[in-house]
Coordinates of C-alpha atoms in Angstrom, one line a residue:
M207 CA -149.6 -51.1 -45.9
P208 CA -147.6 -49.1 -48.4
L209 CA -144.1 -49.8 -49.0
L210 CA -143.3 -46.2 -49.8
H211 CA -143.9 -43.7 -46.9
I212 CA -142.9 -40.1 -46.8
S213 CA -141.4 -38.9 -43.6
G214 CA -143.9 -36.7 -41.8
E215 CA -147.0 -38.1 -43.6
S216 CA -150.0 -38.7 -41.3
R217 CA -151.0 -42.5 -40.9
E218 CA -153.8 -44.5 -39.3
P219 CA -152.8 -46.2 -36.0
L220 CA -151.5 -49.7 -36.5
D221 CA -153.1 -52.6 -34.8
S222 CA -150.7 -55.3 -35.7
F223 CA -147.2 -56.1 -36.1
A224 CA -147.7 -57.6 -39.6
A225 CA -148.7 -54.0 -40.7
F226 CA -145.6 -52.6 -39.2
W227 CA -143.5 -54.5 -41.7
G228 CA -144.9 -52.6 -44.5
E229 CA -143.6 -49.2 -43.4
W230 CA -140.6 -48.0 -44.9
V231 CA -139.2 -44.6 -45.9
L232 CA -137.4 -45.5 -49.0
V233 CA -138.0 -41.8 -50.5
S234 CA -135.2 -40.3 -48.5
P235 CA -131.8 -38.8 -48.9
V236 CA -130.5 -41.5 -46.6
T237 CA -131.5 -44.1 -49.1
V238 CA -129.5 -42.5 -51.6
V239 CA -126.5 -42.3 -49.2
L240 CA -126.8 -46.0 -48.2
L241 CA -127.1 -47.1 -52.0
F242 CA -123.9 -45.1 -52.9
L243 CA -121.9 -46.6 -49.9
L244 CA -123.1 -50.1 -50.6
G245 CA -122.2 -49.6 -54.4
A246 CA -118.8 -48.1 -53.7
Y247 CA -118.2 -51.1 -51.4
L248 CA -119.2 -53.6 -53.8
F249 CA -117.2 -52.1 -56.7
G250 CA -114.0 -51.8 -54.4
L251 CA -114.6 -55.4 -53.3
Y252 CA -114.6 -56.6 -57.1
R253 CA -111.6 -54.5 -58.2
L254 CA -109.4 -55.6 -55.0
N255 CA -110.5 -59.3 -55.3
S256 CA -109.7 -59.3 -59.1
R257 CA -106.3 -57.8 -58.4
A258 CA -105.8 -60.4 -55.8
S259 CA -106.7 -63.3 -58.0
A260 CA -104.5 -62.2 -60.7
S261 CA -101.4 -61.7 -58.5
D262 CA -102.2 -64.6 -55.9
A263 CA -102.5 -62.1 -53.1
S264 CA -104.9 -62.5 -50.3
S265 CA -108.4 -61.3 -50.8
I266 CA -111.2 -60.0 -48.4
S267 CA -112.7 -63.2 -46.7
L268 CA -116.3 -64.1 -47.2
G269 CA -116.7 -63.6 -43.4
R270 CA -115.6 -60.0 -43.5
V271 CA -117.8 -59.4 -46.7
A272 CA -120.9 -61.0 -44.6
L273 CA -120.2 -58.8 -41.5
T274 CA -120.2 -55.7 -43.8
L275 CA -123.4 -56.8 -45.5
L276 CA -125.1 -57.5 -42.2
G277 CA -124.0 -54.0 -41.0
F278 CA -125.7 -52.4 -44.1
A279 CA -128.8 -54.3 -43.2
A280 CA -128.7 -53.0 -39.8
L281 CA -128.1 -49.6 -41.1
T282 CA -130.8 -50.0 -43.6
F283 CA -133.6 -51.3 -41.2
S284 CA -132.6 -48.5 -38.7
L285 CA -132.5 -45.5 -41.0
V286 CA -135.2 -46.2 -43.8
G287 CA -137.1 -49.2 -42.4
P288 CA -140.1 -49.6 -40.3
A289 CA -138.2 -48.4 -37.2
D290 CA -137.6 -45.1 -38.8
A291 CA -141.0 -44.8 -40.4
L292 CA -142.6 -45.0 -37.2
A293 CA -140.0 -43.3 -34.9
E294 CA -141.8 -40.1 -34.8
D295 CA -145.0 -41.9 -33.6
Q296 CA -143.5 -44.5 -31.1
F297 CA -140.7 -43.7 -28.5
F298 CA -139.8 -47.5 -28.2
L299 CA -139.2 -47.6 -31.9
H300 CA -137.0 -44.7 -31.8
M301 CA -135.0 -46.4 -28.9
I302 CA -134.7 -49.6 -31.3
Q303 CA -133.5 -47.6 -34.1
H304 CA -130.8 -46.0 -31.8
L305 CA -129.7 -49.3 -30.5
L306 CA -129.4 -50.9 -34.1
L307 CA -127.2 -48.0 -34.9
T308 CA -124.9 -48.0 -31.9
L309 CA -124.9 -51.6 -30.8
V310 CA -125.4 -53.6 -33.9
A311 CA -124.4 -51.7 -37.0
A312 CA -121.4 -49.8 -35.6
P313 CA -119.5 -53.0 -34.2
L314 CA -120.3 -54.9 -37.2
M315 CA -118.8 -52.5 -39.5
L316 CA -115.7 -52.3 -37.4
A317 CA -115.3 -56.1 -37.1
A318 CA -115.7 -56.2 -41.1
S319 CA -112.9 -53.6 -41.6
P320 CA -114.2 -52.5 -45.1
V321 CA -111.5 -49.8 -45.4
A322 CA -109.6 -51.7 -48.0
A323 CA -112.5 -52.2 -50.3
Y324 CA -113.4 -48.4 -50.0
L325 CA -109.8 -47.4 -50.8
W326 CA -110.0 -49.8 -54.0
S327 CA -113.2 -47.9 -55.2
L328 CA -111.3 -44.8 -55.6
P329 CA -109.3 -43.7 -58.7
S330 CA -105.7 -44.6 -58.2
N331 CA -104.4 -41.1 -57.6
I332 CA -106.8 -40.4 -54.9
R333 CA -106.2 -43.8 -53.4
Y334 CA -102.7 -43.3 -52.8
T335 CA -103.3 -39.9 -51.4
V336 CA -106.0 -41.4 -48.9
A337 CA -103.9 -44.4 -48.2
G338 CA -101.0 -42.2 -47.2
S339 CA -103.3 -40.3 -44.9
L340 CA -104.3 -43.5 -43.3
G341 CA -100.7 -44.6 -42.7
R342 CA -98.8 -44.7 -39.4
R343 CA -97.7 -41.2 -39.9
G344 CA -100.7 -39.8 -41.8
R345 CA -102.9 -36.9 -40.4
T346 CA -106.1 -39.2 -40.5
S347 CA -104.3 -41.8 -38.6
W348 CA -103.0 -39.3 -36.0
L349 CA -106.6 -37.9 -35.4
M350 CA -108.2 -41.3 -35.3
R351 CA -105.6 -42.3 -32.5
K352 CA -106.7 -39.2 -30.5
L353 CA -110.4 -39.8 -31.0
T354 CA -110.3 -43.4 -30.3
F355 CA -108.2 -43.1 -27.2
P356 CA -110.3 -45.0 -24.7
K357 CA -111.1 -42.1 -22.3
V358 CA -112.0 -39.8 -25.3
A359 CA -114.2 -42.5 -27.0
I360 CA -116.3 -43.6 -24.0
T361 CA -116.7 -39.9 -22.9
V362 CA -117.9 -38.8 -26.5
Y363 CA -120.5 -42.0 -26.5
I364 CA -121.8 -41.3 -23.1
L365 CA -122.2 -37.6 -23.7
T366 CA -123.8 -38.1 -26.9
M367 CA -126.3 -40.6 -25.6
Y368 CA -127.3 -38.6 -22.6
V369 CA -127.5 -35.0 -24.7
W370 CA -129.8 -36.4 -27.3
H371 CA -132.1 -37.7 -24.6
L372 CA -132.7 -34.4 -23.0
P373 CA -136.2 -33.5 -23.7
T374 CA -135.4 -30.3 -25.4
M375 CA -133.0 -32.0 -27.8
Y376 CA -134.9 -35.1 -28.4
E377 CA -138.0 -33.2 -29.4
A378 CA -136.0 -30.6 -31.4
A379 CA -134.7 -33.6 -33.3
I380 CA -138.2 -35.0 -33.9
H381 CA -139.5 -31.9 -35.3
H382 CA -136.5 -30.9 -37.5
E383 CA -135.4 -33.5 -40.2
S384 CA -131.9 -31.9 -40.6
L385 CA -131.3 -32.2 -36.9
H386 CA -132.6 -35.6 -36.8
Y387 CA -130.2 -36.7 -39.7
L388 CA -127.4 -35.1 -37.3
E389 CA -128.6 -37.0 -34.3
H390 CA -128.3 -40.3 -36.1
L391 CA -125.0 -39.3 -37.5
M392 CA -123.7 -38.4 -34.2
F393 CA -125.0 -41.6 -32.5
F394 CA -123.3 -43.9 -35.2
G395 CA -120.1 -41.9 -35.3
A396 CA -119.9 -41.9 -31.3
A397 CA -120.5 -45.8 -31.4
V398 CA -117.8 -46.2 -33.9
L399 CA -115.3 -44.3 -31.7
F400 CA -116.8 -46.3 -28.7
W401 CA -116.2 -49.8 -30.2
W402 CA -112.8 -49.1 -31.8
P403 CA -110.9 -49.8 -28.5
I404 CA -112.5 -53.1 -28.5
A405 CA -112.4 -54.1 -32.1
G406 CA -110.8 -51.3 -34.0
P407 CA -109.3 -52.4 -37.4
A408 CA -106.1 -50.9 -38.9
P409 CA -104.6 -48.4 -39.3
V410 CA -105.4 -47.6 -35.6
R411 CA -105.5 -50.9 -33.7
S412 CA -106.6 -51.2 -30.1
M413 CA -103.7 -51.3 -27.5
L414 CA -105.8 -52.3 -24.6
T415 CA -105.3 -55.8 -23.1
Y416 CA -108.2 -58.1 -22.7
P417 CA -108.8 -57.2 -19.0
Q418 CA -108.7 -53.5 -19.8
R419 CA -111.2 -54.0 -22.5
L420 CA -113.5 -55.8 -20.1
L421 CA -113.2 -52.8 -17.6
Y422 CA -113.9 -50.4 -20.5
L423 CA -117.2 -52.2 -21.4
I424 CA -118.2 -52.2 -17.6
V425 CA -117.6 -48.6 -17.3
A426 CA -120.0 -48.1 -20.2
L427 CA -122.6 -50.4 -19.1
T428 CA -123.5 -48.5 -15.9
P429 CA -124.6 -44.9 -17.6
S430 CA -126.2 -46.8 -20.3
A431 CA -128.4 -48.9 -17.8
A432 CA -129.0 -45.8 -15.6
L433 CA -130.5 -43.9 -18.5
G434 CA -132.6 -47.0 -19.3
A435 CA -133.9 -47.4 -15.9
W436 CA -134.8 -43.7 -15.5
L437 CA -136.7 -43.7 -18.7
T438 CA -138.6 -46.9 -17.6
L439 CA -139.4 -45.9 -14.0
V440 CA -140.0 -41.9 -14.2
D441 CA -143.4 -41.1 -13.4
T442 CA -144.1 -38.3 -16.0
T443 CA -144.1 -38.5 -19.7
L444 CA -140.8 -36.6 -20.8
Y445 CA -141.3 -36.3 -24.5
T446 CA -144.8 -34.5 -24.9
H447 CA -144.5 -35.0 -28.6
Y448 CA -145.8 -38.5 -28.3
E449 CA -149.0 -37.5 -26.6
S450 CA -150.4 -36.3 -29.8
T451 CA -149.1 -39.0 -32.1
P452 CA -151.3 -41.9 -33.4
I453 CA -151.5 -44.6 -30.6
H454 CA -150.2 -47.8 -32.5
W455 CA -150.9 -51.2 -30.6
G456 CA -152.9 -49.3 -27.9
L457 CA -149.6 -47.8 -26.3
E458 CA -150.2 -44.7 -24.5
A459 CA -147.3 -42.2 -24.2
K460 CA -146.2 -43.1 -20.7
E461 CA -146.5 -46.8 -21.6
D462 CA -144.6 -46.2 -24.8
Q463 CA -141.8 -44.2 -22.9
S464 CA -141.5 -47.1 -20.3
L465 CA -141.2 -49.8 -23.1
G466 CA -138.5 -47.7 -24.7
G467 CA -136.5 -47.3 -21.5
L468 CA -136.9 -51.0 -20.8
I469 CA -135.5 -51.9 -24.3
M470 CA -132.5 -49.7 -23.7
W471 CA -132.0 -50.9 -20.3
V472 CA -132.3 -54.8 -20.7
P473 CA -131.7 -55.9 -24.3
G474 CA -129.4 -52.8 -24.9
N475 CA -127.2 -53.8 -22.1
F476 CA -127.3 -57.5 -22.9
V477 CA -125.2 -56.6 -26.2
L478 CA -122.7 -55.1 -23.8
V479 CA -122.5 -58.2 -21.5
G480 CA -122.4 -60.4 -24.4
A481 CA -119.4 -58.4 -25.8
A482 CA -117.7 -58.6 -22.4
T483 CA -118.4 -62.5 -22.2
V484 CA -116.7 -63.0 -25.8
L485 CA -113.8 -60.9 -24.5
F486 CA -113.5 -63.0 -21.3
F487 CA -113.2 -66.2 -23.3
K488 CA -110.7 -64.6 -25.7
W489 CA -108.7 -63.6 -22.7
Y490 CA -108.9 -67.1 -21.3
E491 CA -107.8 -68.6 -24.7
S492 CA -105.0 -66.3 -25.0
E493 CA -103.7 -67.1 -21.5
S494 CA -104.1 -70.8 -22.1
R495 CA -102.3 -70.4 -25.4
D496 CA -99.2 -68.5 -23.7
S497 CA -99.1 -70.9 -20.9
R498 CA -98.9 -73.8 -23.2
Y499 CA -96.1 -72.0 -25.2
K500 CA -94.1 -71.2 -22.0
R501 CA -94.3 -74.9 -21.0
K502 CA -93.0 -76.0 -24.5
V503 CA -90.1 -73.5 -24.4
N504 CA -89.2 -74.2 -20.7
P505 CA -90.4 -77.8 -20.1
G506 CA -88.7 -77.8 -16.6
P507 CA -86.9 -80.4 -14.8

């Protein structure tokens, strides 16, 4: 199968998943944007680490670099990889694409906190201006505090998810490339806001306690599971576009829709459950550490 594929180009139905891995949309504005962002990150990383070596200051850890590169890998596979190349033909691949954006790429990028590297990719005069805006009293920092307030962030995330799965909105995005780009930008942006109260880096760190973060994830899990269950169990084909696309791997439109809903319902929510589990153990570790400290400070009689 060709490595280069032009979006919208007709193709023969695929009958094996081996052929699936040959489908990439490398001729795309998204490819240019991803390469630019990756190049800017690597350039800033080089400048920052060179400065750190010269002054014995701390540099960006290899762990954070690895998380950033994994985030870029998830973005690349989602936006120009086989999932994107066949998203117009298969609903379940479109759902995988959305899950990679919202549940993999977004939290990885937040955990990596690449802001410092991007700042150092800028000329010094621009860097100081942007850094000032990101400071505690900066306008950008003020706006981010408003947008990442838990009630706002989770509402934006859920509304974005539901609005873009309305049949009229979904089909419009499939048939209009610019609207499709907007859809993906909104999914990723809403996911960044959603994950910020859980793992948000500086300059706007999360103020939620561990129990509050657990509750936050549980609240998000319910509407996500409900949408996935509805797409899986509904009797009709909601997205008629897929009734006229090539039938890959023998999946008819209704089967394809049910599989896409199941992917959102089960694996998608496993990510949220997994994140909640990690938070629970972090909470337990924090409580144990505090308890040991109190016993050390106040040993008692």
